Amino acid sequence: MPEIMPFAGLLYSPALLEDASNLICPPYDVIPPALQDELYQRSEVNAVRLELPKEADPYAAAAGRIAEWLRSGALRVDDRPALYPYFQTFTDPSGREFTRRGFFAAMRLSDFTEKKVLPHEKTLSGPKADRLNLYRRTRTNISPVFGIYADEAGTADQLMKEYAEAHQPVLDAMLQGVRNRMWRIDEPGLLQRLQGCLSERTVYIADGHHRYETGLNYRNERAAANPGHDGSEPYNFILTYLANMYDEGLVVFPIHRLLHGIDGFDAAAFTRRLGEYFTVTELGGRDALDAFLDGEPSSYAYGVVLPDKVLGIVLAGEPDSVLDSSCPDALRRLGLVVLHDLVLGRLLGIGAEALAGQKNVVYRKDEDEVFRAVGAGEAQAGFVVKPTTVRQVIDVSEGGDVMPQKSTFFYPKIMTGLVFHSLG
C-alpha cells in the first residue's frame, strides 16, 4: 500500500457541525442543477459552494470562500494530525440495512506503474481539466478519492468499530437517505496500529479516478516549480477514503444503459438480430425481468426494455466466440464487455468515441428511469444489467486493464464536506 498518513484536516466549526446535514453534499459529478440549487439554499457554507460553485469563475469563488470561512471561523484547521473513521448507514433497494466502514487519510500519490494504486476505469480530459483548475486555485482537496483494499481478517475494521462504539462522532448527518458519521483518531498508538495493519496492501480506486489522476498532475506541477521539493510536501498526498473489500457494507450497484439517436432503429429487427447470438425470452414486465436476472447465473444475461415488450437475453455461446482474441481474460468475464462490444458495437454500430461522448448511450443508476424513459419515448431501448463485483474490479485492476466506462456504482457516494485536505 502507498504511505497512509494522518493529517490535520480542515473541518467545519463545532457549532456548525451541530447541523451537519445542511453542510455536506455529494461529489461534483452527481449534482444536477436542481440539487445544486437546493444545496445552496440549505446553508451559506454548504460544501457545494466549494465543490461545484455557480459563479462564472467557480475556481476563484471556491478559493475565496475557503479563505473567508477560515477567517470567520466557519472552517478550522484540526489541532493535531488524525485519521477520520467514516461510517455510512443505508438501505439497498430491497430494504436491507448496511453500514460501510472506512476512514479518511492522506495517501501518498504514486504513478500507476508503481502498482501501489491501481485504476479500473478510463478517464476523460474534461473532468480532469476542471479538477486541476480547482486544485490550482484552492490548493485543497475538497472531495476525496475512494479506494478499496483487501484485508480478509478485517483488523482495521474492528479497530474502528471498537473506537466508534466508545466515542461520540464529531459529525452525524443525513443526506439522501444515508446516515453519515465521522470520528477522529489522534492517539499515536492506535494510529500506528491502523497504519501497520494496512501496510503492504494495494489500493484499488473504486471512485474518483479523475481526482486521482488530477492529483498526480498537480503534484508533478508543484514539484517542478519547487526547487526545494523533497517529497514531504502536502501536495504529494491526496485525500482518500479507504474501505475493506471484505466489509459487508461495500455494495456495488449496476449502471444501466439507455439507447437514443440511432437512425432507423427498428425494435423488431433488433430483436431478430439478438436472436442470432442470445437465447431470447419475452417477459411479462419489470418484476419478471428482475426475477429473470436474479435467477440467471450467467454473467452474460441482460434485460432489454423496448417500447412494446421486455426481453431477457442470455449469451448462447461462449464469450470467446464474440470477443476479439486480444481481449484480456479479466475483461472477458465481464458482462458489460460483451454488451458493449457485441450489442452496442457490432449490432448497433456505436463506436468507442460515441460511447465516450454519450452520443447514442446514456447511463442511469435507477432501473425505474430505464422503464420510464423508454415508455415516454425519450429512449429507443434500455439495457438492464447486473452489477459488477468487487472481485472483478480487482482482477481487472491487477491485470492493468480498464473496464468500459460507467461499469461500477459503489453505493452510497462518499459525501463532500466532512473533512478537507490542504495541499499547502
Coordinates of C-alpha atoms in Angstrom, one line a residue:
M1 CA 0.0 0.0 0.0
P2 CA 1.2 3.5 -0.6
E3 CA 2.0 5.6 2.5
I4 CA -1.1 6.4 4.6
M5 CA -0.7 9.4 6.8
P6 CA -2.8 11.1 9.5
F7 CA -3.3 14.8 8.6
A8 CA -4.6 17.9 10.2
G9 CA -7.9 18.2 8.4
L10 CA -9.9 21.3 7.6
L11 CA -13.2 20.9 9.5
Y12 CA -16.3 22.9 10.0
S13 CA -16.6 24.6 13.4
P14 CA -18.2 22.5 16.2
A15 CA -21.1 24.9 16.2
L16 CA -21.8 24.4 12.5
L17 CA -21.4 20.6 12.9
E18 CA -24.4 20.5 15.1
D19 CA -26.4 20.9 11.9
A20 CA -24.1 18.9 9.7
S21 CA -26.9 17.7 7.4
N22 CA -27.0 21.1 5.9
L23 CA -23.3 21.3 5.3
I24 CA -22.4 18.2 3.2
C25 CA -23.1 17.4 -0.4
P26 CA -22.5 14.6 -3.0
P27 CA -19.4 14.8 -5.2
Y28 CA -19.5 17.2 -8.2
D29 CA -20.2 14.7 -10.9
V30 CA -23.6 13.6 -9.4
I31 CA -25.0 17.1 -8.6
P32 CA -27.6 18.1 -11.2
P33 CA -28.6 21.8 -11.3
A34 CA -31.8 21.3 -9.3
L35 CA -29.8 19.7 -6.4
Q36 CA -27.1 22.3 -6.7
D37 CA -29.8 25.0 -6.1
E38 CA -31.3 23.0 -3.2
L39 CA -27.9 22.7 -1.5
Y40 CA -27.2 26.4 -2.0
Q41 CA -30.4 27.1 -0.1
R42 CA -29.6 24.9 2.8
S43 CA -26.6 26.9 4.1
E44 CA -24.3 29.8 3.2
V45 CA -21.5 27.4 4.0
N46 CA -22.7 24.2 2.3
A47 CA -19.8 22.3 0.8
V48 CA -21.4 22.6 -2.7
R49 CA -20.2 26.2 -2.7
L50 CA -16.6 24.8 -2.9
E51 CA -17.2 21.6 -4.8
L52 CA -19.4 23.0 -7.6
P53 CA -19.8 26.8 -7.3
K54 CA -22.4 28.6 -9.5
E55 CA -20.2 31.6 -10.3
A56 CA -18.8 32.4 -13.7
D57 CA -15.3 31.7 -12.3
P58 CA -16.1 28.8 -10.0
Y59 CA -12.4 28.2 -9.1
A60 CA -11.9 31.8 -7.8
A61 CA -15.2 31.6 -5.9
A62 CA -14.2 28.4 -4.2
A63 CA -10.7 29.7 -3.3
G64 CA -12.2 33.0 -1.9
R65 CA -14.7 31.1 0.2
I66 CA -12.1 28.8 1.8
A67 CA -10.1 31.9 2.8
E68 CA -13.2 33.7 4.1
W69 CA -14.5 30.7 6.0
L70 CA -11.1 30.2 7.7
R71 CA -11.1 33.9 8.7
S72 CA -14.6 33.8 10.0
G73 CA -14.1 30.6 11.9
A74 CA -16.6 28.6 9.9
L75 CA -13.7 26.4 8.9
R76 CA -10.8 25.5 11.2
V77 CA -7.6 23.5 10.9
D78 CA -7.6 20.5 13.2
D79 CA -5.4 20.7 16.3
R80 CA -3.4 17.6 15.5
P81 CA -2.9 15.1 12.6
A82 CA -5.6 12.4 12.7
L83 CA -7.3 9.7 10.8
Y84 CA -11.0 10.1 10.4
P85 CA -13.2 7.0 10.5
Y86 CA -16.3 7.5 8.4
F87 CA -19.4 5.2 8.5
Q88 CA -22.3 5.3 6.2
T89 CA -25.6 3.5 7.1
F90 CA -28.1 2.9 4.3
T91 CA -30.7 0.6 2.9
D92 CA -30.5 -1.2 -0.5
P93 CA -33.4 -1.3 -2.9
S94 CA -34.8 -4.5 -1.2
G95 CA -34.8 -2.7 2.2
R96 CA -31.8 -4.4 3.8
E97 CA -29.7 -2.1 6.0
F98 CA -25.9 -1.9 5.7
T99 CA -23.2 0.1 7.3
R100 CA -20.0 0.7 5.3
R101 CA -16.9 1.4 7.4
G102 CA -13.8 3.1 6.3
F103 CA -11.6 6.1 7.1
F104 CA -10.2 9.3 5.6
A105 CA -6.4 9.6 5.3
A106 CA -3.8 11.5 3.3
M107 CA -2.5 8.9 0.8
R108 CA 0.8 9.4 -0.9
L109 CA 0.3 9.7 -4.7
S110 CA 2.1 7.1 -6.8
D111 CA 2.1 6.5 -10.5
F112 CA 0.0 3.5 -11.7
T113 CA 3.2 1.9 -13.0
E114 CA 4.4 1.6 -9.3
K115 CA 1.5 -0.9 -8.7
K116 CA 0.7 0.6 -5.3
V117 CA -2.5 2.3 -6.5
L118 CA -4.4 0.8 -9.5
P119 CA -7.3 2.1 -11.6
H120 CA -10.2 0.2 -13.2
E121 CA -11.9 2.8 -15.4
K122 CA -10.9 5.1 -18.2
T123 CA -10.8 8.9 -17.6
L124 CA -11.9 11.8 -19.7
S125 CA -9.9 15.0 -20.3
G126 CA -12.8 17.5 -19.4
P127 CA -13.3 16.5 -15.8
K128 CA -9.5 16.3 -15.2
A129 CA -9.0 19.9 -16.5
D130 CA -11.9 21.1 -14.3
R131 CA -10.5 19.5 -11.1
L132 CA -6.9 20.7 -11.9
N133 CA -8.2 24.3 -12.1
L134 CA -9.9 23.7 -8.7
Y135 CA -6.7 22.3 -7.2
R136 CA -4.6 25.2 -8.5
R137 CA -6.9 27.9 -7.2
T138 CA -7.9 26.4 -3.8
R139 CA -4.8 24.3 -3.0
T140 CA -7.2 22.0 -1.3
N141 CA -8.6 18.5 -1.8
I142 CA -12.3 19.3 -1.4
S143 CA -13.7 15.8 -2.2
P144 CA -11.9 12.5 -1.7
V145 CA -10.8 9.6 -3.8
F146 CA -12.5 6.3 -2.8
G147 CA -10.1 3.4 -2.6
I148 CA -10.5 -0.2 -1.5
Y149 CA -8.0 -2.7 -0.2
A150 CA -8.1 -6.4 0.7
D151 CA -7.9 -7.5 4.3
E152 CA -9.9 -10.6 4.9
A153 CA -9.1 -10.5 8.7
G154 CA -10.7 -7.1 8.9
T155 CA -8.3 -5.8 11.5
A156 CA -8.7 -2.1 10.8
D157 CA -12.5 -2.5 10.6
Q158 CA -12.6 -4.0 14.1
L159 CA -10.3 -1.3 15.5
M160 CA -12.5 1.5 14.0
K161 CA -15.7 -0.3 15.2
E162 CA -14.4 -0.5 18.7
Y163 CA -13.4 3.1 18.7
A164 CA -16.7 4.3 17.3
E165 CA -18.6 2.4 20.0
A166 CA -16.7 4.1 22.7
H167 CA -16.7 7.7 21.3
Q168 CA -19.2 10.2 20.0
P169 CA -18.8 11.1 16.4
V170 CA -17.7 14.6 15.5
L171 CA -20.2 14.7 12.7
D172 CA -23.6 13.0 12.3
A173 CA -25.5 14.0 9.2
M174 CA -28.4 12.7 7.0
L175 CA -28.4 13.2 3.2
Q176 CA -30.4 11.5 0.5
G177 CA -31.5 8.8 3.0
V178 CA -27.9 7.9 4.1
R179 CA -26.6 8.5 7.6
N180 CA -23.1 9.8 7.6
R181 CA -21.0 9.7 10.8
M182 CA -17.3 10.6 11.2
W183 CA -14.9 10.3 14.2
R184 CA -11.3 11.5 14.6
I185 CA -8.5 9.3 15.9
D186 CA -5.3 11.1 17.0
E187 CA -4.0 8.6 19.6
P188 CA -0.4 7.7 18.5
G189 CA -0.7 4.1 19.5
L190 CA -4.0 3.5 17.7
L191 CA -2.8 5.4 14.6
Q192 CA 0.3 3.2 14.4
R193 CA -1.8 0.1 14.7
L194 CA -4.2 1.3 11.9
Q195 CA -1.3 2.2 9.6
G196 CA 0.5 -1.1 10.4
C197 CA -2.3 -3.4 9.6
L198 CA -2.7 -1.8 6.1
S199 CA 0.9 -1.9 5.1
E200 CA 1.9 -4.0 2.0
R201 CA -1.6 -3.8 0.6
T202 CA -2.6 -2.4 -2.8
V203 CA -5.2 0.3 -3.1
Y204 CA -7.7 -0.1 -6.0
I205 CA -9.6 3.1 -7.0
A206 CA -13.3 2.5 -6.6
D207 CA -14.4 6.0 -7.4
G208 CA -12.6 9.2 -8.1
H209 CA -10.3 8.2 -11.0
H210 CA -10.4 11.8 -12.4
R211 CA -9.5 13.3 -9.0
Y212 CA -6.6 10.8 -8.5
E213 CA -5.1 11.5 -11.9
T214 CA -5.5 15.2 -11.4
G215 CA -3.7 14.8 -8.1
L216 CA -0.7 13.2 -9.9
N217 CA -0.7 16.1 -12.5
Y218 CA -0.9 18.7 -9.7
R219 CA 1.9 17.1 -7.7
N220 CA 4.1 17.0 -10.8
E221 CA 3.3 20.6 -11.5
R222 CA 4.1 21.8 -8.0
A223 CA 7.2 19.7 -7.7
A224 CA 8.6 21.1 -10.9
A225 CA 8.1 24.6 -9.6
N226 CA 9.6 23.9 -6.2
P227 CA 13.5 23.9 -6.1
G228 CA 13.4 22.5 -2.6
H229 CA 11.0 19.7 -3.3
D230 CA 11.7 16.7 -1.1
G231 CA 8.5 14.6 -1.3
S232 CA 7.2 15.5 2.2
E233 CA 5.0 18.4 1.0
P234 CA 1.2 18.1 1.4
Y235 CA 0.7 18.1 -2.4
N236 CA 2.4 14.7 -2.6
F237 CA -0.7 13.3 -0.8
I238 CA -4.3 13.2 -1.7
L239 CA -7.4 13.0 0.5
T240 CA -8.6 9.4 0.3
Y241 CA -11.4 7.3 1.8
L242 CA -10.3 3.7 2.3
A243 CA -12.6 0.7 2.8
N244 CA -12.0 -3.0 3.0
M245 CA -13.3 -5.1 0.1
Y246 CA -14.5 -7.7 2.7
D247 CA -16.6 -5.2 4.6
E248 CA -20.2 -6.4 4.2
G249 CA -21.3 -2.7 3.7
L250 CA -19.2 -2.4 0.5
V251 CA -22.0 -2.6 -2.1
V252 CA -21.8 -2.2 -5.8
F253 CA -25.0 -1.4 -7.8
P254 CA -25.3 -1.7 -11.6
I255 CA -25.4 1.2 -14.0
H256 CA -27.9 0.7 -16.8
R257 CA -27.8 1.9 -20.4
L258 CA -30.4 3.9 -22.4
L259 CA -30.2 3.9 -26.2
H260 CA -31.1 7.1 -28.2
G261 CA -30.4 8.8 -31.5
I262 CA -29.9 5.6 -33.6
D263 CA -31.1 6.5 -37.1
G264 CA -33.6 4.0 -38.5
F265 CA -33.7 2.0 -35.3
D266 CA -36.2 -0.9 -35.7
A267 CA -37.1 -2.7 -32.5
A268 CA -38.4 -5.8 -34.3
A269 CA -35.3 -6.1 -36.5
F270 CA -33.1 -5.5 -33.5
T271 CA -34.8 -8.4 -31.6
R272 CA -34.2 -10.7 -34.5
R273 CA -30.5 -9.8 -34.6
L274 CA -30.3 -10.5 -30.8
G275 CA -31.6 -14.0 -31.5
E276 CA -28.5 -14.8 -33.6
Y277 CA -26.3 -14.6 -30.5
F278 CA -28.6 -14.8 -27.5
T279 CA -31.3 -17.0 -26.1
V280 CA -34.2 -14.5 -26.0
T281 CA -37.2 -14.8 -23.6
E282 CA -40.1 -12.4 -23.7
L283 CA -41.1 -11.4 -20.1
G284 CA -44.2 -10.0 -18.5
G285 CA -42.7 -6.8 -17.2
R286 CA -40.4 -5.3 -14.6
D287 CA -41.0 -7.9 -11.9
A288 CA -40.5 -10.7 -14.3
L289 CA -37.3 -9.1 -15.6
D290 CA -35.9 -8.7 -12.0
A291 CA -36.7 -12.4 -11.3
F292 CA -35.1 -13.4 -14.6
L293 CA -31.8 -11.6 -13.8
D294 CA -31.7 -12.8 -10.2
G295 CA -32.2 -16.4 -11.2
E296 CA -29.8 -16.4 -14.2
P297 CA -26.3 -17.5 -13.1
S298 CA -24.6 -16.4 -16.4
S299 CA -22.6 -13.1 -16.3
Y300 CA -23.8 -12.5 -19.8
A301 CA -27.5 -12.1 -19.0
Y302 CA -29.3 -8.8 -19.6
G303 CA -32.7 -7.2 -19.7
V304 CA -33.8 -5.4 -22.9
V305 CA -36.6 -2.8 -22.4
L306 CA -38.4 -1.9 -25.7
P307 CA -41.5 0.3 -26.2
D308 CA -43.8 -2.7 -26.6
K309 CA -42.0 -5.6 -24.8
V310 CA -39.5 -6.6 -22.2
L311 CA -36.9 -9.3 -23.0
G312 CA -34.5 -11.4 -21.0
I313 CA -31.4 -12.4 -23.1
V314 CA -28.5 -14.7 -22.3
L315 CA -25.5 -15.2 -24.5
A316 CA -26.0 -18.6 -26.2
G317 CA -22.3 -19.4 -26.8
E318 CA -19.0 -18.7 -25.1
P319 CA -17.7 -15.1 -24.9
D320 CA -14.6 -16.3 -26.9
S321 CA -16.9 -16.7 -29.9
V322 CA -18.0 -13.0 -29.9
L323 CA -15.0 -11.1 -28.4
D324 CA -11.7 -10.3 -30.1
S325 CA -8.9 -12.7 -29.3
S326 CA -6.8 -9.8 -27.8
C327 CA -9.4 -9.2 -25.1
P328 CA -7.8 -10.0 -21.7
D329 CA -9.2 -12.8 -19.5
A330 CA -10.4 -10.5 -16.7
L331 CA -12.4 -8.4 -19.2
R332 CA -13.8 -11.5 -20.9
R333 CA -15.5 -12.3 -17.6
L334 CA -17.4 -9.0 -17.6
G335 CA -20.9 -9.0 -18.9
L336 CA -20.6 -5.3 -19.8
V337 CA -17.7 -6.1 -22.2
V338 CA -19.9 -8.4 -24.2
L339 CA -22.8 -5.9 -24.1
H340 CA -20.6 -3.1 -25.4
D341 CA -18.6 -5.0 -27.9
L342 CA -21.3 -7.2 -29.4
V343 CA -24.6 -5.5 -28.8
L344 CA -23.7 -1.8 -28.9
G345 CA -20.7 -2.1 -31.2
R346 CA -21.4 -4.9 -33.7
L347 CA -25.2 -5.0 -33.8
L348 CA -25.9 -1.2 -33.3
G349 CA -22.8 0.3 -34.8
I350 CA -22.0 2.5 -31.8
G351 CA -18.3 3.2 -31.7
A352 CA -16.0 3.9 -28.7
E353 CA -16.0 7.7 -29.4
A354 CA -19.8 7.8 -29.5
L355 CA -19.9 5.9 -26.2
A356 CA -17.4 8.2 -24.5
G357 CA -19.4 11.3 -25.7
Q358 CA -22.7 9.6 -24.8
K359 CA -23.9 10.3 -28.3
N360 CA -26.1 7.3 -28.5
V361 CA -26.0 5.8 -25.0
V362 CA -26.7 7.5 -21.6
Y363 CA -26.2 5.9 -18.2
R364 CA -28.8 5.6 -15.5
K365 CA -28.4 4.1 -12.0
D366 CA -32.2 3.8 -11.4
E367 CA -33.9 0.9 -13.2
D368 CA -37.2 2.8 -12.8
E369 CA -35.7 5.5 -15.0
V370 CA -35.0 2.9 -17.7
F371 CA -38.6 1.9 -17.9
R372 CA -39.9 5.4 -17.6
A373 CA -37.6 6.8 -20.4
V374 CA -38.4 4.0 -22.9
G375 CA -42.2 4.3 -22.1
A376 CA -42.1 8.0 -22.6
G377 CA -40.4 7.7 -25.9
E378 CA -37.2 9.5 -24.6
A379 CA -35.1 6.4 -25.3
Q380 CA -35.3 3.8 -28.1
A381 CA -34.4 0.9 -25.8
G382 CA -32.9 0.3 -22.4
F383 CA -30.4 -2.3 -21.2
V384 CA -30.8 -3.5 -17.6
V385 CA -27.5 -5.1 -16.4
K386 CA -26.2 -7.0 -13.5
P387 CA -23.8 -5.3 -11.0
T388 CA -20.0 -5.7 -11.4
T389 CA -18.5 -7.4 -8.4
V390 CA -15.7 -6.1 -6.2
R391 CA -13.6 -9.2 -7.2
Q392 CA -14.0 -8.3 -10.9
V393 CA -12.8 -4.7 -10.2
I394 CA -9.7 -6.0 -8.5
D395 CA -9.0 -8.6 -11.2
V396 CA -9.2 -6.0 -13.9
S397 CA -7.1 -3.6 -12.0
E398 CA -4.4 -6.1 -11.3
G399 CA -4.2 -7.1 -14.9
G400 CA -3.5 -3.5 -15.8
D401 CA -6.8 -3.2 -17.8
V402 CA -9.7 -0.8 -17.6
M403 CA -13.4 -1.6 -17.7
P404 CA -16.0 0.1 -20.0
Q405 CA -17.0 3.4 -18.7
K406 CA -19.7 3.5 -16.1
S407 CA -19.1 -0.1 -15.1
T408 CA -19.4 0.4 -11.3
F409 CA -21.6 2.3 -8.9
F410 CA -20.3 2.0 -5.4
Y411 CA -23.2 3.0 -3.2
P412 CA -23.5 5.3 -1.5
K413 CA -21.2 8.0 -2.8
I414 CA -18.7 9.4 -0.4
M415 CA -20.1 12.8 0.7
T416 CA -18.1 16.0 0.4
G417 CA -17.7 18.4 3.4
L418 CA -16.9 16.0 6.2
V419 CA -13.2 16.9 6.1
F420 CA -11.0 18.8 3.6
H421 CA -7.2 18.4 3.0
S422 CA -4.9 21.3 2.5
L423 CA -2.3 20.9 -0.3
G424 CA -0.1 23.7 1.1

